[in-house]
Coordinates of C-alpha atoms and ligand atoms in Angstrom, one line a residue:
M572 CA 42.4 67.8 153.8
I573 CA 45.0 69.7 156.0
R574 CA 44.8 72.6 158.2
S575 CA 47.0 74.0 160.1
I576 CA 45.2 74.9 163.1
V577 CA 46.0 77.1 166.7
R578 CA 47.0 74.7 169.2
G579 CA 48.3 77.3 172.4
V580 CA 49.1 80.6 171.7
G581 CA 51.8 82.2 174.7
T582 CA 53.2 85.1 175.5
A583 CA 56.8 87.0 177.4
L584 CA 56.9 90.9 177.6
P585 CA 59.9 92.5 179.7
R586 CA 59.9 93.8 183.1
R587 CA 60.2 97.6 182.8
I588 CA 57.6 99.4 181.3
M589 CA 58.1 102.5 180.8
K590 CA 55.4 105.4 180.3
N591 CA 54.9 108.5 178.2
A592 CA 55.6 110.3 180.6
E593 CA 59.1 109.2 181.1
F594 CA 59.8 109.6 177.2
E595 CA 59.6 113.7 178.4
T596 CA 62.6 114.1 179.9
L597 CA 64.2 112.1 177.2
V598 CA 62.9 113.7 174.5
D599 CA 60.5 117.1 173.5
T600 CA 57.3 116.0 173.9
T601 CA 54.6 115.3 175.5
D602 CA 51.8 112.1 176.8
E603 CA 49.2 114.0 174.4
W604 CA 50.9 113.6 172.0
I605 CA 51.7 110.5 171.9
V606 CA 48.8 109.3 173.4
Q607 CA 47.0 111.3 170.8
R608 CA 48.9 110.4 167.2
T609 CA 49.4 107.4 168.5
G610 CA 47.1 106.0 171.1
I611 CA 50.5 104.7 173.2
R612 CA 50.8 105.5 177.0
Q613 CA 53.2 102.6 177.9
R614 CA 56.3 100.0 176.4
H615 CA 57.3 97.4 177.8
V616 CA 61.8 98.2 176.8
A617 CA 64.6 94.5 177.5
A618 CA 66.5 94.6 180.6
E619 CA 70.4 94.0 179.5
D620 CA 69.5 89.8 180.3
E621 CA 66.5 89.7 178.6
T622 CA 66.4 89.4 174.6
T623 CA 65.1 88.6 170.8
A624 CA 65.7 84.3 172.3
S625 CA 65.1 84.3 175.8
L626 CA 62.2 86.5 175.5
G627 CA 61.0 85.0 172.2
E628 CA 61.7 81.2 174.0
A629 CA 59.6 81.9 177.3
A630 CA 56.2 82.5 174.7
A631 CA 57.7 79.7 172.8
R632 CA 57.3 77.8 176.8
A633 CA 53.6 79.3 177.1
A634 CA 52.8 78.1 174.1
L635 CA 53.7 74.7 174.2
A636 CA 52.5 74.5 177.8
N637 CA 49.0 76.7 176.2
A638 CA 49.0 73.7 174.5
G639 CA 49.6 71.0 176.7
L640 CA 52.9 69.7 174.4
T641 CA 56.5 70.0 175.3
P642 CA 59.3 70.6 172.6
A643 CA 59.6 67.3 171.5
D644 CA 55.8 67.5 170.5
I645 CA 57.6 70.2 167.4
D646 CA 58.9 69.6 164.6
M647 CA 60.1 73.2 163.4
I648 CA 60.5 76.8 164.5
V649 CA 59.9 80.2 163.0
L650 CA 60.6 82.8 164.4
A651 CA 59.2 85.8 162.7
T652 CA 62.2 89.2 164.2
S653 CA 63.8 92.5 162.7
T654 CA 66.7 92.2 165.7
P655 CA 68.3 88.7 166.1
N656 CA 70.6 87.9 169.4
N657 CA 73.0 87.5 166.7
T658 CA 72.9 88.5 163.2
F659 CA 74.2 85.2 162.6
P660 CA 73.5 81.7 164.4
A661 CA 69.5 82.4 163.8
T662 CA 67.3 83.4 166.7
A663 CA 65.4 80.5 165.9
V664 CA 68.1 77.6 165.9
E665 CA 69.1 79.5 170.1
I666 CA 65.3 79.2 170.8
Q667 CA 65.9 75.5 169.5
E668 CA 68.7 74.8 171.7
R669 CA 67.4 76.9 174.9
L670 CA 63.9 74.3 174.5
G671 CA 66.4 71.4 174.3
M672 CA 65.1 70.2 171.2
R673 CA 68.0 68.5 169.8
H674 CA 65.8 67.2 166.1
G675 CA 64.0 69.9 163.5
F676 CA 64.2 72.7 161.8
A677 CA 64.1 75.8 162.9
F678 CA 65.3 79.3 161.1
D679 CA 64.0 83.0 161.2
M680 CA 61.7 85.1 159.0
Q681 CA 61.8 89.3 158.9
A682 CA 59.6 90.8 157.1
V683 CA 59.5 93.5 160.2
C684 CA 56.2 94.5 161.2
S685 CA 54.5 92.0 159.0
G686 CA 57.1 89.8 160.2
F687 CA 54.3 86.9 162.4
V688 CA 51.8 87.8 158.6
Y689 CA 54.8 86.3 156.5
A690 CA 55.5 83.5 159.3
V691 CA 52.1 82.3 160.1
T692 CA 51.8 81.4 156.2
A693 CA 55.0 80.3 156.0
A694 CA 54.2 77.3 158.8
D695 CA 50.8 76.9 157.1
S696 CA 52.4 75.8 153.8
H697 CA 55.1 73.3 155.4
I698 CA 51.9 72.1 157.2
R699 CA 49.8 71.5 154.4
S700 CA 52.4 69.9 152.1
G701 CA 53.6 68.1 154.7
L702 CA 57.1 68.9 155.0
A703 CA 55.6 70.1 159.1
R704 CA 53.1 68.9 161.5
R705 CA 53.6 70.5 164.7
V706 CA 55.4 74.1 164.4
L707 CA 56.3 77.0 166.7
V708 CA 54.6 80.3 165.5
I709 CA 57.5 82.6 167.8
G710 CA 57.5 87.0 167.3
A711 CA 59.5 88.2 169.7
E712 CA 61.7 91.8 169.2
T713 CA 63.5 93.6 170.8
F714 CA 63.9 97.5 169.4
S715 CA 64.8 99.2 171.6
R716 CA 68.0 97.9 170.6
I717 CA 67.8 99.3 167.5
L718 CA 65.6 102.5 168.9
D719 CA 67.8 106.0 168.3
W720 CA 67.0 107.3 171.8
S721 CA 67.1 111.3 170.6
D722 CA 64.9 110.6 167.5
R723 CA 61.0 112.4 169.3
T724 CA 59.8 110.6 166.1
T725 CA 60.9 106.6 166.2
C726 CA 61.6 105.8 169.8
V727 CA 58.0 107.2 171.1
L728 CA 57.0 105.0 168.7
F729 CA 58.9 100.6 169.6
G730 CA 58.5 98.7 172.4
D731 CA 60.1 95.4 173.0
G732 CA 57.9 91.2 173.2
A733 CA 57.6 88.1 171.6
G734 CA 54.3 86.3 171.5
A735 CA 54.1 82.9 170.4
V736 CA 50.9 80.0 168.8
V737 CA 51.6 76.3 168.4
M738 CA 49.9 75.1 164.9
E739 CA 49.3 71.8 163.7
A740 CA 48.1 69.8 161.3
Q741 CA 44.4 68.4 161.2
E742 CA 42.3 66.7 159.1
Q743 CA 39.2 69.5 158.3
P744 CA 36.1 68.5 155.3
G745 CA 37.5 71.6 153.7
L746 CA 34.9 73.6 153.9
N747 CA 35.2 77.2 154.6
T748 CA 33.8 76.5 158.1
D749 CA 37.4 74.4 158.6
R750 CA 39.0 75.3 162.3
G751 CA 42.7 77.2 160.7
V752 CA 43.9 79.1 158.9
L753 CA 41.5 79.5 155.8
T754 CA 43.6 80.9 153.4
S755 CA 46.7 83.9 153.1
H756 CA 47.7 87.1 151.3
L757 CA 51.0 88.4 151.0
R758 CA 52.9 90.6 149.4
S759 CA 55.9 93.1 149.3
D760 CA 57.6 96.3 147.3
G761 CA 61.0 97.0 147.0
R762 CA 60.6 101.0 145.7
H763 CA 59.4 101.8 149.5
K764 CA 62.6 101.1 150.9
S765 CA 63.8 104.4 152.0
K766 CA 60.3 105.1 154.3
L767 CA 60.7 102.6 157.2
Y768 CA 64.9 100.9 157.3
V769 CA 67.5 100.6 159.2
D770 CA 70.7 102.3 158.5
G771 CA 73.5 99.0 159.2
G772 CA 73.8 95.9 158.5
P773 CA 76.5 93.1 158.0
S774 CA 77.1 94.0 154.6
S775 CA 76.5 97.6 154.7
T776 CA 77.8 99.8 157.0
Q777 CA 79.7 96.5 159.0
T778 CA 76.9 98.4 162.3
T779 CA 73.9 97.1 163.5
G780 CA 72.1 100.9 162.8
H781 CA 69.5 102.9 164.4
L782 CA 65.5 102.6 162.7
R783 CA 65.3 105.0 160.7
M784 CA 61.5 106.7 159.4
E785 CA 59.2 109.1 157.6
G786 CA 56.9 107.8 159.4
R787 CA 54.2 110.6 157.7
E788 CA 55.1 108.9 154.5
V789 CA 54.4 105.6 155.9
F790 CA 50.9 106.0 157.6
K791 CA 49.0 107.8 153.9
H792 CA 50.1 103.7 152.5
A793 CA 48.8 101.3 155.3
V794 CA 45.8 101.5 154.8
G795 CA 45.4 101.6 151.4
M796 CA 47.8 98.8 151.7
I797 CA 46.2 96.3 154.8
T798 CA 43.1 97.2 153.3
D799 CA 43.8 96.1 149.7
V800 CA 45.6 93.0 151.0
I801 CA 42.0 92.4 153.4
R802 CA 40.2 92.4 150.6
D803 CA 42.5 89.5 149.3
A804 CA 40.7 87.4 152.0
F805 CA 37.7 88.3 151.8
A806 CA 37.6 87.8 147.8
A807 CA 39.6 84.1 148.3
T808 CA 36.4 82.7 150.4
G809 CA 33.7 84.0 149.8
Y810 CA 33.4 85.8 153.7
T811 CA 33.1 89.8 154.3
A812 CA 33.9 92.4 157.4
D813 CA 30.6 90.8 158.7
D814 CA 31.5 87.5 158.6
L815 CA 34.7 88.1 160.4
D816 CA 34.6 88.0 165.1
W817 CA 38.1 89.4 165.7
F818 CA 40.5 92.8 164.0
V819 CA 44.0 91.5 165.5
P820 CA 45.9 94.3 163.5
H821 CA 49.6 95.2 163.5
Q822 CA 49.6 96.9 166.9
A823 CA 51.1 100.9 165.6
N824 CA 49.5 103.4 165.3
R825 CA 45.4 103.9 166.8
R826 CA 45.0 105.9 164.1
I827 CA 45.5 103.4 161.4
I828 CA 43.9 100.7 163.0
D829 CA 40.2 103.1 163.4
A830 CA 41.5 104.2 159.7
S831 CA 41.3 100.5 158.6
A832 CA 38.1 98.6 160.0
H833 CA 36.1 102.0 158.3
K834 CA 37.6 101.8 154.8
L835 CA 36.4 97.8 155.6
G836 CA 33.5 98.6 157.4
I837 CA 34.3 96.3 160.7
D838 CA 32.3 97.6 163.8
P839 CA 35.4 98.7 165.8
A840 CA 34.1 96.2 168.9
K841 CA 35.3 93.8 166.3
V842 CA 38.4 95.1 166.1
I843 CA 41.5 93.4 169.1
I844 CA 43.8 96.6 170.3
T845 CA 46.4 96.2 172.8
V846 CA 49.0 99.5 171.2
D847 CA 48.3 101.4 174.1
R848 CA 49.9 98.8 176.2
H849 CA 52.4 97.7 174.2
G850 CA 53.1 100.1 171.5
N851 CA 55.1 99.1 168.2
T852 CA 55.7 95.2 169.2
S853 CA 56.9 94.4 165.6
A854 CA 56.9 90.8 164.4
A855 CA 55.6 90.4 168.4
S856 CA 52.2 92.3 168.0
I857 CA 49.6 90.0 166.9
P858 CA 50.6 87.4 168.9
L859 CA 50.4 89.5 171.5
A860 CA 47.2 91.9 171.1
L861 CA 46.0 87.6 169.7
C862 CA 47.0 86.4 173.2
A863 CA 45.8 88.8 175.3
A864 CA 41.7 89.1 173.8
I865 CA 42.5 84.9 174.5
A866 CA 42.9 85.5 177.5
D867 CA 40.7 87.4 178.5
G868 CA 38.4 85.8 176.7
R869 CA 36.8 87.1 173.8
I870 CA 38.4 85.1 171.2
K871 CA 36.8 81.7 171.9
R872 CA 37.3 78.2 169.9
G873 CA 35.2 78.9 166.4
D874 CA 35.8 82.4 165.9
L875 CA 36.4 84.4 162.8
V876 CA 39.9 85.9 163.0
M877 CA 41.8 88.5 160.7
L878 CA 45.2 88.9 161.0
E879 CA 46.7 92.1 159.1
A880 CA 50.6 93.8 159.1
M881 CA 52.6 96.2 157.3
G882 CA 56.0 96.7 157.9
G883 CA 59.5 98.1 156.9
G884 CA 60.0 96.6 152.9
F885 CA 57.3 98.0 153.3
T886 CA 56.2 94.0 153.0
W887 CA 52.2 93.9 154.3
G888 CA 50.0 90.6 154.6
A889 CA 46.3 89.1 156.1
A890 CA 45.4 85.6 157.0
L891 CA 42.2 84.3 157.9
V892 CA 41.8 82.5 160.6
R893 CA 39.1 79.8 162.5
M894 CA 40.5 79.4 165.9
Ligands
ACO741 N1 56.6 114.3 170.1 C1 55.9 115.7 170.2 N2 55.9 115.9 168.7 C2 56.0 114.8 167.1 C3 57.2 113.9 168.3 C4 57.0 113.9 169.2 N3 57.1 112.3 169.8 N4 56.9 113.0 166.8 C5 56.8 113.9 165.5 N5 56.8 115.0 166.2 C6 56.0 116.1 165.8 C7 57.0 116.3 163.5 O1 57.8 116.7 164.2 C8 56.1 117.3 163.1 O2 56.0 118.9 163.8 P1 56.5 119.8 162.8 O3 55.0 120.1 161.4 O4 56.9 121.1 163.2 O5 57.0 119.8 160.8 C9 54.9 117.4 163.9 O6 55.1 116.7 165.1 C10 53.8 116.2 163.1 O7 54.9 115.3 162.6 P2 53.3 114.3 161.6 O8 54.9 113.2 160.7 O9 52.8 114.7 160.9 O10 52.6 113.6 162.9 P3 51.7 112.3 162.4 O11 50.2 112.5 162.6 O12 52.1 111.7 160.8 O13 52.9 111.2 163.3 C11 53.3 109.5 163.5 C12 53.6 110.9 164.1 C13 52.9 108.5 164.3 C14 54.9 108.7 163.5 C15 53.1 108.6 162.2 O14 52.5 109.2 160.6 C16 52.7 106.8 162.5 O15 52.5 106.6 162.4 N6 53.2 106.9 160.9 C17 53.2 105.6 160.9 C18 54.4 104.6 161.6 C19 53.3 102.6 161.3 O16 52.9 102.6 161.0 N7 54.7 101.8 160.8 C20 54.4 99.9 161.3 C21 55.9 100.2 159.9 S1 56.8 100.0 162.1 C22 57.4 98.6 160.8 O17 57.0 98.4 160.1 C23 58.7 98.6 161.7

């Protein structure tokens, strides 16, 4: 059967690093509070010339180089983002243009922090159905542009960045030991809309708006939703937490990650953490974490990796991938 394998990975981060201490001059907070409640120590913040499109392009170019491919080899781009350069056209199409691609097709996917898992699932579906052979899956965000910098309950949590993977069709035996995406499971529930949202948009206020979050409410639902969908992935494949080589969760909050891993019985040594360095980069956080662990030699070809995310909507999902 056709499987979607990960052939290359790449990232891009804004030049400017903002440490927690800088927030002490902006809002009533401390480095100690932020570290203790979230695990975040710093995040990257985009300059005016760094946009979702430019960061996404840079991550895409890095992933292509890592895969030994050029834009000519790609037939589809899916960009997971909630911070597009423009309301339309899709920022994915702008990235396509920046890459010099005159063929194929590109579109954005909007599932907030779950965007990368949704995009991987969309890419896998296109590949397995024969609609695409090689797909650039990009998660790129500039959340700094939609933050209320006077709201200490949200502005300390987020960062900017981009990560990308090249996924490719490959004939595999059709077993659990195959390389590629083995299973993925997506969920959403709009009843939770008001717990995490942006208070603006073209059709409602004709403004961009700012991120609003009831952090405690999000926290309360996060662990249950994350663990449910991961259990669905285990049930679909017969694998258990012991079989995982690595757990690459969405990087929102260290306490959510630790509690989810604990509830599932995943060895803490198998959990990839980058939230300390990047903050919550929404749709970019999983590819940024995945890439970091591949670059430092932890995640290797053949490893069984669980990707997982939960975010605004609420949306949530998990994908089990053999690298
Ligand atoms: N500095 C100091 N104090 C603060 C800060 C801050 N930056 N932010 C909030 N506080 C205060 C609150 O005002 C509150 O004070 P009060 O008790 O006087 O009212 C106190 O700290 C405790 O606040 P809580 O909200 O209960 O703190 P909690 O331990 O829940 O941590 C946090 C807050 C970090 C936001 C946590 O709830 C969280 O991580 N929630 C989930 C966020 C998340 O995962 N989002 C993921 C999806 S993101 C997406 O999809 C875009």
